[in-house]
Amino acid sequence: MKLLALETSTECLSVALLNEDNVSFKEELTPQKHAELILPLIDALLKENSITKDDLDGIVLGVGPGSFTGVRIAASTAQGLALGLNLKVALVTSLKAIALESFEHRSAQYVVSSIDARMGEVYLAVYKNKNGILSLLDEERVLKPEDALLKIKELTSDSVDVIFGGSGVEVLKNSGLNKDFEKFSDFPGAQYLLKEGLLKFTTGEVVDPENALPLYVRNEVTWKKVNEQK
């Protein structure tokens, strides 16, 4: 299977390709240039792998949460490609991508993913390791750092076997998280969306292009489906 993954929810723009058993990716730390660079980056990645867009079997979208503008860029790109190529889309959260990368570096009972949400808040998700599979506990949230620390303590039963990843770690440390905790990931990478995306394609947990929508977490933000956009 050939899958293209897109992730633009943070300062890091990344695209990745699953070409049968091979994974390749490109990423650039380019704040505010994602819209300008995402299509050329996709084209370069496909060219390096000697395939075209028509060879793709599906799209994997990093839905966020993260920068509102950033998640819109990935979503609109995924919608446009999938609609034009008649493909389905697998949706994977950016917080899950962080957790998967962190877990790849070191196994633990719990994995905490967090992204700096600005405005004195963090996006937060806590996962539990169940026989090597990371399962989301509770739901993705946006919280004040002090509330996030309480939620982490609640969901992990105050376990010491916890690892952390994401740009929100520094925010949490400034609010009381033990500074000895190592951060295993900075930003969500598209290459870490692919394994989860492949599983969703295998199980049929995919959506049509118009339903490839961002995950904002903040309730007051809305996004129109591709057929509703003017």
PDB file of N, CA and C in Angstrom, residues 108-190:
ATOM      1  N   ALA A 108       6.995   2.634  28.137  1.00  0.00           N
ATOM      2  CA  ALA A 108       6.564   3.013  29.481  1.00  0.00           C
ATOM      3  C   ALA A 108       5.109   2.602  29.646  1.00  0.00           C
ATOM      4  N   GLN A 109       4.632   2.634  30.882  1.00  0.00           N
ATOM      5  CA  GLN A 109       3.239   2.286  31.137  1.00  0.00           C
ATOM      6  C   GLN A 109       2.293   3.361  30.627  1.00  0.00           C
ATOM      7  N   TYR A 110       2.738   4.627  30.729  1.00  0.00           N
ATOM      8  CA  TYR A 110       1.927   5.753  30.280  1.00  0.00           C
ATOM      9  C   TYR A 110       2.767   6.682  29.403  1.00  0.00           C
ATOM     10  N   VAL A 111       2.105   7.286  28.415  1.00  0.00           N
ATOM     11  CA  VAL A 111       2.747   8.294  27.570  1.00  0.00           C
ATOM     12  C   VAL A 111       1.884   9.546  27.591  1.00  0.00           C
ATOM     13  N   VAL A 112       2.497  10.669  27.926  1.00  0.00           N
ATOM     14  CA  VAL A 112       1.794  11.954  27.972  1.00  0.00           C
ATOM     15  C   VAL A 112       2.259  12.815  26.800  1.00  0.00           C
ATOM     16  N   SER A 113       1.327  13.191  25.945  1.00  0.00           N
ATOM     17  CA  SER A 113       1.602  14.082  24.817  1.00  0.00           C
ATOM     18  C   SER A 113       1.032  15.455  25.119  1.00  0.00           C
ATOM     19  N   SER A 114       1.799  16.478  24.829  1.00  0.00           N
ATOM     20  CA  SER A 114       1.292  17.834  25.040  1.00  0.00           C
ATOM     21  C   SER A 114       1.876  18.776  24.000  1.00  0.00           C
ATOM     22  N   ILE A 115       1.063  19.723  23.579  1.00  0.00           N
ATOM     23  CA  ILE A 115       1.476  20.737  22.614  1.00  0.00           C
ATOM     24  C   ILE A 115       1.178  22.100  23.221  1.00  0.00           C
ATOM     25  N   ASP A 116       2.133  23.005  23.107  1.00  0.00           N
ATOM     26  CA  ASP A 116       1.933  24.369  23.589  1.00  0.00           C
ATOM     27  C   ASP A 116       0.787  25.009  22.804  1.00  0.00           C
ATOM     28  N   ALA A 117      -0.326  25.287  23.485  1.00  0.00           N
ATOM     29  CA  ALA A 117      -1.506  25.858  22.830  1.00  0.00           C
ATOM     30  C   ALA A 117      -1.512  27.387  22.881  1.00  0.00           C
ATOM     31  N   ARG A 118      -0.416  27.977  23.378  1.00  0.00           N
ATOM     32  CA  ARG A 118      -0.349  29.424  23.576  1.00  0.00           C
ATOM     33  C   ARG A 118      -1.417  29.845  24.576  1.00  0.00           C
ATOM     34  N   MET A 119      -1.601  31.102  24.741  1.00  0.00           N
ATOM     35  CA  MET A 119      -2.628  31.656  25.649  1.00  0.00           C
ATOM     36  C   MET A 119      -2.585  31.001  27.025  1.00  0.00           C
ATOM     37  N   GLY A 120      -1.390  30.555  27.450  1.00  0.00           N
ATOM     38  CA  GLY A 120      -1.245  29.969  28.775  1.00  0.00           C
ATOM     39  C   GLY A 120      -1.909  28.624  28.935  1.00  0.00           C
ATOM     40  N   GLU A 121      -2.008  27.834  27.837  1.00  0.00           N
ATOM     41  CA  GLU A 121      -2.645  26.535  27.891  1.00  0.00           C
ATOM     42  C   GLU A 121      -1.831  25.494  27.123  1.00  0.00           C
ATOM     43  N   VAL A 122      -2.170  24.243  27.344  1.00  0.00           N
ATOM     44  CA  VAL A 122      -1.550  23.154  26.582  1.00  0.00           C
ATOM     45  C   VAL A 122      -2.647  22.221  26.075  1.00  0.00           C
ATOM     46  N   TYR A 123      -2.402  21.653  24.896  1.00  0.00           N
ATOM     47  CA  TYR A 123      -3.217  20.528  24.439  1.00  0.00           C
ATOM     48  C   TYR A 123      -2.635  19.285  25.084  1.00  0.00           C
ATOM     49  N   LEU A 124      -3.496  18.410  25.571  1.00  0.00           N
ATOM     50  CA  LEU A 124      -3.028  17.272  26.357  1.00  0.00           C
ATOM     51  C   LEU A 124      -3.760  15.994  25.975  1.00  0.00           C
ATOM     52  N   ALA A 125      -2.996  14.908  25.903  1.00  0.00           N
ATOM     53  CA  ALA A 125      -3.578  13.571  25.772  1.00  0.00           C
ATOM     54  C   ALA A 125      -2.690  12.601  26.543  1.00  0.00           C
ATOM     55  N   VAL A 126      -3.307  11.652  27.219  1.00  0.00           N
ATOM     56  CA  VAL A 126      -2.584  10.651  28.004  1.00  0.00           C
ATOM     57  C   VAL A 126      -2.946   9.272  27.457  1.00  0.00           C
ATOM     58  N   TYR A 127      -1.931   8.469  27.209  1.00  0.00           N
ATOM     59  CA  TYR A 127      -2.111   7.141  26.642  1.00  0.00           C
ATOM     60  C   TYR A 127      -1.561   6.087  27.594  1.00  0.00           C
ATOM     61  N   LYS A 128      -2.207   4.923  27.594  1.00  0.00           N
ATOM     62  CA  LYS A 128      -1.737   3.803  28.398  1.00  0.00           C
ATOM     63  C   LYS A 128      -1.248   2.698  27.479  1.00  0.00           C
ATOM     64  N   ASN A 129      -0.113   2.137  27.823  1.00  0.00           N
ATOM     65  CA  ASN A 129       0.474   1.029  27.082  1.00  0.00           C
ATOM     66  C   ASN A 129      -0.253  -0.258  27.448  1.00  0.00           C
ATOM     67  N   LYS A 130      -0.953  -0.841  26.487  1.00  0.00           N
ATOM     68  CA  LYS A 130      -1.636  -2.112  26.686  1.00  0.00           C
ATOM     69  C   LYS A 130      -1.068  -3.122  25.696  1.00  0.00           C
ATOM     70  N   ASN A 131      -0.086  -3.889  26.179  1.00  0.00           N
ATOM     71  CA  ASN A 131       0.583  -4.893  25.337  1.00  0.00           C
ATOM     72  C   ASN A 131       1.187  -4.279  24.081  1.00  0.00           C
ATOM     73  N   GLY A 132       1.825  -3.135  24.263  1.00  0.00           N
ATOM     74  CA  GLY A 132       2.506  -2.484  23.151  1.00  0.00           C
ATOM     75  C   GLY A 132       1.622  -1.587  22.311  1.00  0.00           C
ATOM     76  N   ILE A 133       0.337  -1.489  22.639  1.00  0.00           N
ATOM     77  CA  ILE A 133      -0.597  -0.621  21.928  1.00  0.00           C
ATOM     78  C   ILE A 133      -0.957   0.555  22.830  1.00  0.00           C
ATOM     79  N   LEU A 134      -0.852   1.766  22.286  1.00  0.00           N
ATOM     80  CA  LEU A 134      -1.169   2.950  23.073  1.00  0.00           C
ATOM     81  C   LEU A 134      -2.649   3.283  22.949  1.00  0.00           C
ATOM     82  N   SER A 135      -3.352   3.250  24.084  1.00  0.00           N
ATOM     83  CA  SER A 135      -4.782   3.536  24.114  1.00  0.00           C
ATOM     84  C   SER A 135      -5.027   4.864  24.821  1.00  0.00           C
ATOM     85  N   LEU A 136      -5.839   5.704  24.205  1.00  0.00           N
ATOM     86  CA  LEU A 136      -6.148   7.013  24.767  1.00  0.00           C
ATOM     87  C   LEU A 136      -6.991   6.878  26.024  1.00  0.00           C
ATOM     88  N   LEU A 137      -6.574   7.549  27.082  1.00  0.00           N
ATOM     89  CA  LEU A 137      -7.356   7.628  28.302  1.00  0.00           C
ATOM     90  C   LEU A 137      -8.104   8.956  28.307  1.00  0.00           C
ATOM     91  N   ASP A 138      -9.362   8.928  28.691  1.00  0.00           N
ATOM     92  CA  ASP A 138     -10.168  10.146  28.728  1.00  0.00           C
ATOM     93  C   ASP A 138     -10.337  10.681  27.308  1.00  0.00           C
ATOM     94  N   GLU A 139      -9.895  11.893  27.012  1.00  0.00           N
ATOM     95  CA  GLU A 139     -10.002  12.504  25.694  1.00  0.00           C
ATOM     96  C   GLU A 139      -8.953  13.590  25.553  1.00  0.00           C
ATOM     97  N   GLU A 140      -8.757  14.059  24.314  1.00  0.00           N
ATOM     98  CA  GLU A 140      -7.848  15.177  24.106  1.00  0.00           C
ATOM     99  C   GLU A 140      -8.484  16.434  24.704  1.00  0.00           C
ATOM    100  N   ARG A 141      -7.656  17.218  25.384  1.00  0.00           N
ATOM    101  CA  ARG A 141      -8.170  18.413  26.056  1.00  0.00           C
ATOM    102  C   ARG A 141      -7.235  19.593  25.850  1.00  0.00           C
ATOM    103  N   VAL A 142      -7.762  20.791  26.068  1.00  0.00           N
ATOM    104  CA  VAL A 142      -6.934  21.978  26.194  1.00  0.00           C
ATOM    105  C   VAL A 142      -7.129  22.484  27.613  1.00  0.00           C
ATOM    106  N   LEU A 143      -6.009  22.656  28.338  1.00  0.00           N
ATOM    107  CA  LEU A 143      -6.084  22.945  29.767  1.00  0.00           C
ATOM    108  C   LEU A 143      -5.021  23.957  30.171  1.00  0.00           C
ATOM    109  N   LYS A 144      -5.285  24.655  31.252  1.00  0.00           N
ATOM    110  CA  LYS A 144      -4.235  25.418  31.897  1.00  0.00           C
ATOM    111  C   LYS A 144      -3.183  24.434  32.412  1.00  0.00           C
ATOM    112  N   PRO A 145      -1.902  24.818  32.436  1.00  0.00           N
ATOM    113  CA  PRO A 145      -0.854  23.875  32.835  1.00  0.00           C
ATOM    114  C   PRO A 145      -1.092  23.229  34.192  1.00  0.00           C
ATOM    115  N   GLU A 146      -1.567  24.009  35.155  1.00  0.00           N
ATOM    116  CA  GLU A 146      -1.797  23.452  36.493  1.00  0.00           C
ATOM    117  C   GLU A 146      -2.923  22.417  36.473  1.00  0.00           C
ATOM    118  N   ASP A 147      -3.935  22.653  35.628  1.00  0.00           N
ATOM    119  CA  ASP A 147      -5.018  21.683  35.495  1.00  0.00           C
ATOM    120  C   ASP A 147      -4.545  20.448  34.731  1.00  0.00           C
ATOM    121  N   ALA A 148      -3.657  20.668  33.766  1.00  0.00           N
ATOM    122  CA  ALA A 148      -3.092  19.545  33.018  1.00  0.00           C
ATOM    123  C   ALA A 148      -2.294  18.622  33.934  1.00  0.00           C
ATOM    124  N   LEU A 149      -1.541  19.205  34.859  1.00  0.00           N
ATOM    125  CA  LEU A 149      -0.771  18.389  35.799  1.00  0.00           C
ATOM    126  C   LEU A 149      -1.677  17.551  36.687  1.00  0.00           C
ATOM    127  N   LEU A 150      -2.791  18.137  37.110  1.00  0.00           N
ATOM    128  CA  LEU A 150      -3.753  17.378  37.917  1.00  0.00           C
ATOM    129  C   LEU A 150      -4.377  16.249  37.101  1.00  0.00           C
ATOM    130  N   LYS A 151      -4.680  16.517  35.829  1.00  0.00           N
ATOM    131  CA  LYS A 151      -5.266  15.498  34.958  1.00  0.00           C
ATOM    132  C   LYS A 151      -4.267  14.363  34.712  1.00  0.00           C
ATOM    133  N   ILE A 152      -3.003  14.710  34.523  1.00  0.00           N
ATOM    134  CA  ILE A 152      -1.973  13.681  34.325  1.00  0.00           C
ATOM    135  C   ILE A 152      -1.872  12.790  35.559  1.00  0.00           C
ATOM    136  N   LYS A 153      -1.859  13.406  36.716  1.00  0.00           N
ATOM    137  CA  LYS A 153      -1.774  12.640  37.967  1.00  0.00           C
ATOM    138  C   LYS A 153      -2.979  11.721  38.116  1.00  0.00           C
ATOM    139  N   GLU A 154      -4.154  12.240  37.775  1.00  0.00           N
ATOM    140  CA  GLU A 154      -5.385  11.444  37.884  1.00  0.00           C
ATOM    141  C   GLU A 154      -5.358  10.243  36.935  1.00  0.00           C
ATOM    142  N   LEU A 155      -4.972  10.471  35.675  1.00  0.00           N
ATOM    143  CA  LEU A 155      -5.054   9.411  34.671  1.00  0.00           C
ATOM    144  C   LEU A 155      -3.941   8.378  34.779  1.00  0.00           C
ATOM    145  N   THR A 156      -2.796   8.789  35.305  1.00  0.00           N
ATOM    146  CA  THR A 156      -1.675   7.854  35.425  1.00  0.00           C
ATOM    147  C   THR A 156      -1.588   7.226  36.807  1.00  0.00           C
ATOM    148  N   SER A 157      -2.554   7.546  37.667  1.00  0.00           N
ATOM    149  CA  SER A 157      -2.533   7.044  39.059  1.00  0.00           C
ATOM    150  C   SER A 157      -1.217   7.406  39.744  1.00  0.00           C
ATOM    151  N   ASP A 158      -0.647   8.553  39.314  1.00  0.00           N
ATOM    152  CA  ASP A 158       0.617   9.052  39.871  1.00  0.00           C
ATOM    153  C   ASP A 158       1.747   8.042  39.703  1.00  0.00           C
ATOM    154  N   SER A 159       1.708   7.289  38.612  1.00  0.00           N
ATOM    155  CA  SER A 159       2.753   6.301  38.325  1.00  0.00           C
ATOM    156  C   SER A 159       4.072   6.999  38.017  1.00  0.00           C
ATOM    157  N   VAL A 160       5.178   6.320  38.306  1.00  0.00           N
ATOM    158  CA  VAL A 160       6.496   6.859  37.972  1.00  0.00           C
ATOM    159  C   VAL A 160       6.927   6.393  36.583  1.00  0.00           C
ATOM    160  N   ASP A 161       6.197   5.409  36.015  1.00  0.00           N
ATOM    161  CA  ASP A 161       6.566   4.873  34.706  1.00  0.00           C
ATOM    162  C   ASP A 161       5.817   5.640  33.616  1.00  0.00           C
ATOM    163  N   VAL A 162       6.207   6.906  33.461  1.00  0.00           N
ATOM    164  CA  VAL A 162       5.541   7.819  32.530  1.00  0.00           C
ATOM    165  C   VAL A 162       6.611   8.502  31.687  1.00  0.00           C
ATOM    166  N   ILE A 163       6.345   8.620  30.388  1.00  0.00           N
ATOM    167  CA  ILE A 163       7.230   9.401  29.520  1.00  0.00           C
ATOM    168  C   ILE A 163       6.437  10.541  28.892  1.00  0.00           C
ATOM    169  N   PHE A 164       7.146  11.596  28.458  1.00  0.00           N
ATOM    170  CA  PHE A 164       6.525  12.807  27.971  1.00  0.00           C
ATOM    171  C   PHE A 164       7.064  13.176  26.595  1.00  0.00           C
ATOM    172  N   GLY A 165       6.225  13.799  25.805  1.00  0.00           N
ATOM    173  CA  GLY A 165       6.657  14.305  24.518  1.00  0.00           C
ATOM    174  C   GLY A 165       5.845  15.515  24.112  1.00  0.00           C
ATOM    175  N   GLY A 166       6.441  16.364  23.263  1.00  0.00           N
ATOM    176  CA  GLY A 166       5.732  17.505  22.712  1.00  0.00           C
ATOM    177  C   GLY A 166       6.189  18.843  23.249  1.00  0.00           C
ATOM    178  N   SER A 167       5.816  19.889  22.535  1.00  0.00           N
ATOM    179  CA  SER A 167       6.257  21.240  22.891  1.00  0.00           C
ATOM    180  C   SER A 167       5.639  21.742  24.185  1.00  0.00           C
ATOM    181  N   GLY A 168       4.592  21.071  24.666  1.00  0.00           N
ATOM    182  CA  GLY A 168       3.969  21.498  25.917  1.00  0.00           C
ATOM    183  C   GLY A 168       4.737  21.085  27.152  1.00  0.00           C
ATOM    184  N   VAL A 169       5.733  20.223  26.986  1.00  0.00           N
ATOM    185  CA  VAL A 169       6.484  19.731  28.153  1.00  0.00           C
ATOM    186  C   VAL A 169       7.142  20.879  28.902  1.00  0.00           C
ATOM    187  N   GLU A 170       7.734  21.812  28.170  1.00  0.00           N
ATOM    188  CA  GLU A 170       8.403  22.935  28.828  1.00  0.00           C
ATOM    189  C   GLU A 170       7.396  23.798  29.586  1.00  0.00           C
ATOM    190  N   VAL A 171       6.201  23.962  29.023  1.00  0.00           N
ATOM    191  CA  VAL A 171       5.155  24.713  29.707  1.00  0.00           C
ATOM    192  C   VAL A 171       4.781  24.009  31.011  1.00  0.00           C
ATOM    193  N   LEU A 172       4.664  22.696  30.956  1.00  0.00           N
ATOM    194  CA  LEU A 172       4.318  21.924  32.150  1.00  0.00           C
ATOM    195  C   LEU A 172       5.430  21.994  33.194  1.00  0.00           C
ATOM    196  N   LYS A 173       6.672  21.960  32.741  1.00  0.00           N
ATOM    197  CA  LYS A 173       7.792  22.052  33.683  1.00  0.00           C
ATOM    198  C   LYS A 173       7.817  23.405  34.380  1.00  0.00           C
ATOM    199  N   ASN A 174       7.455  24.440  33.648  1.00  0.00           N
ATOM    200  CA  ASN A 174       7.416  25.770  34.254  1.00  0.00           C
ATOM    201  C   ASN A 174       6.281  25.906  35.269  1.00  0.00           C
ATOM    202  N   SER A 175       5.351  24.937  35.234  1.00  0.00           N
ATOM    203  CA  SER A 175       4.219  24.972  36.164  1.00  0.00           C
ATOM    204  C   SER A 175       4.309  23.903  37.242  1.00  0.00           C
ATOM    205  N   GLY A 176       5.463  23.221  37.308  1.00  0.00           N
ATOM    206  CA  GLY A 176       5.636  22.292  38.411  1.00  0.00           C
ATOM    207  C   GLY A 176       5.948  20.853  38.045  1.00  0.00           C
ATOM    208  N   LEU A 177       5.902  20.495  36.758  1.00  0.00           N
ATOM    209  CA  LEU A 177       6.297  19.138  36.371  1.00  0.00           C
ATOM    210  C   LEU A 177       7.771  18.934  36.692  1.00  0.00           C
ATOM    211  N   ASN A 178       8.085  17.758  37.222  1.00  0.00           N
ATOM    212  CA  ASN A 178       9.470  17.433  37.567  1.00  0.00           C
ATOM    213  C   ASN A 178      10.390  17.684  36.374  1.00  0.00           C
ATOM    214  N   LYS A 179      11.371  18.547  36.545  1.00  0.00           N
ATOM    215  CA  LYS A 179      12.249  18.928  35.449  1.00  0.00           C
ATOM    216  C   LYS A 179      13.182  17.796  35.030  1.00  0.00           C
ATOM    217  N   ASP A 180      13.232  16.718  35.803  1.00  0.00           N
ATOM    218  CA  ASP A 180      14.067  15.573  35.436  1.00  0.00           C
ATOM    219  C   ASP A 180      13.432  14.724  34.339  1.00  0.00           C
ATOM    220  N   PHE A 181      12.146  14.924  34.074  1.00  0.00           N
ATOM    221  CA  PHE A 181      11.499  14.159  33.010  1.00  0.00           C
ATOM    222  C   PHE A 181      12.095  14.557  31.666  1.00  0.00           C
ATOM    223  N   GLU A 182      12.525  13.575  30.897  1.00  0.00           N
ATOM    224  CA  GLU A 182      13.094  13.826  29.575  1.00  0.00           C
ATOM    225  C   GLU A 182      11.975  13.962  28.558  1.00  0.00           C
ATOM    226  N   LYS A 183      12.157  14.881  27.605  1.00  0.00           N
ATOM    227  CA  LYS A 183      11.196  15.046  26.516  1.00  0.00           C
ATOM    228  C   LYS A 183      11.669  14.216  25.331  1.00  0.00           C
ATOM    229  N   PHE A 184      10.825  13.283  24.873  1.00  0.00           N
ATOM    230  CA  PHE A 184      11.237  12.341  23.837  1.00  0.00           C
ATOM    231  C   PHE A 184      10.818  12.751  22.435  1.00  0.00           C
ATOM    232  N   SER A 185      10.058  13.839  22.309  1.00  0.00           N
ATOM    233  CA  SER A 185       9.633  14.310  20.995  1.00  0.00           C
ATOM    234  C   SER A 185       9.354  15.798  21.095  1.00  0.00           C
ATOM    235  N   ASP A 186       9.694  16.533  20.041  1.00  0.00           N
ATOM    236  CA  ASP A 186       9.424  17.963  20.034  1.00  0.00           C
ATOM    237  C   ASP A 186       8.098  18.280  19.345  1.00  0.00           C
ATOM    238  N   PHE A 187       7.970  17.806  18.106  1.00  0.00           N
ATOM    239  CA  PHE A 187       6.794  18.110  17.300  1.00  0.00           C
ATOM    240  C   PHE A 187       6.253  16.821  16.669  1.00  0.00           C
ATOM    241  N   PRO A 188       4.961  16.791  16.340  1.00  0.00           N
ATOM    242  CA  PRO A 188       4.425  15.608  15.661  1.00  0.00           C
ATOM    243  C   PRO A 188       5.014  15.466  14.265  1.00  0.00           C
ATOM    244  N   GLY A 189       5.448  14.263  13.925  1.00  0.00           N
ATOM    245  CA  GLY A 189       6.020  13.995  12.612  1.00  0.00           C
ATOM    246  C   GLY A 189       5.092  13.135  11.774  1.00  0.00           C
ATOM    247  N   ALA A 190       4.976  13.466  10.485  1.00  0.00           N
ATOM    248  CA  ALA A 190       4.070  12.727   9.604  1.00  0.00           C
ATOM    249  C   ALA A 190       4.432  11.243   9.530  1.00  0.00           C
TER     250      ALA A 190
END
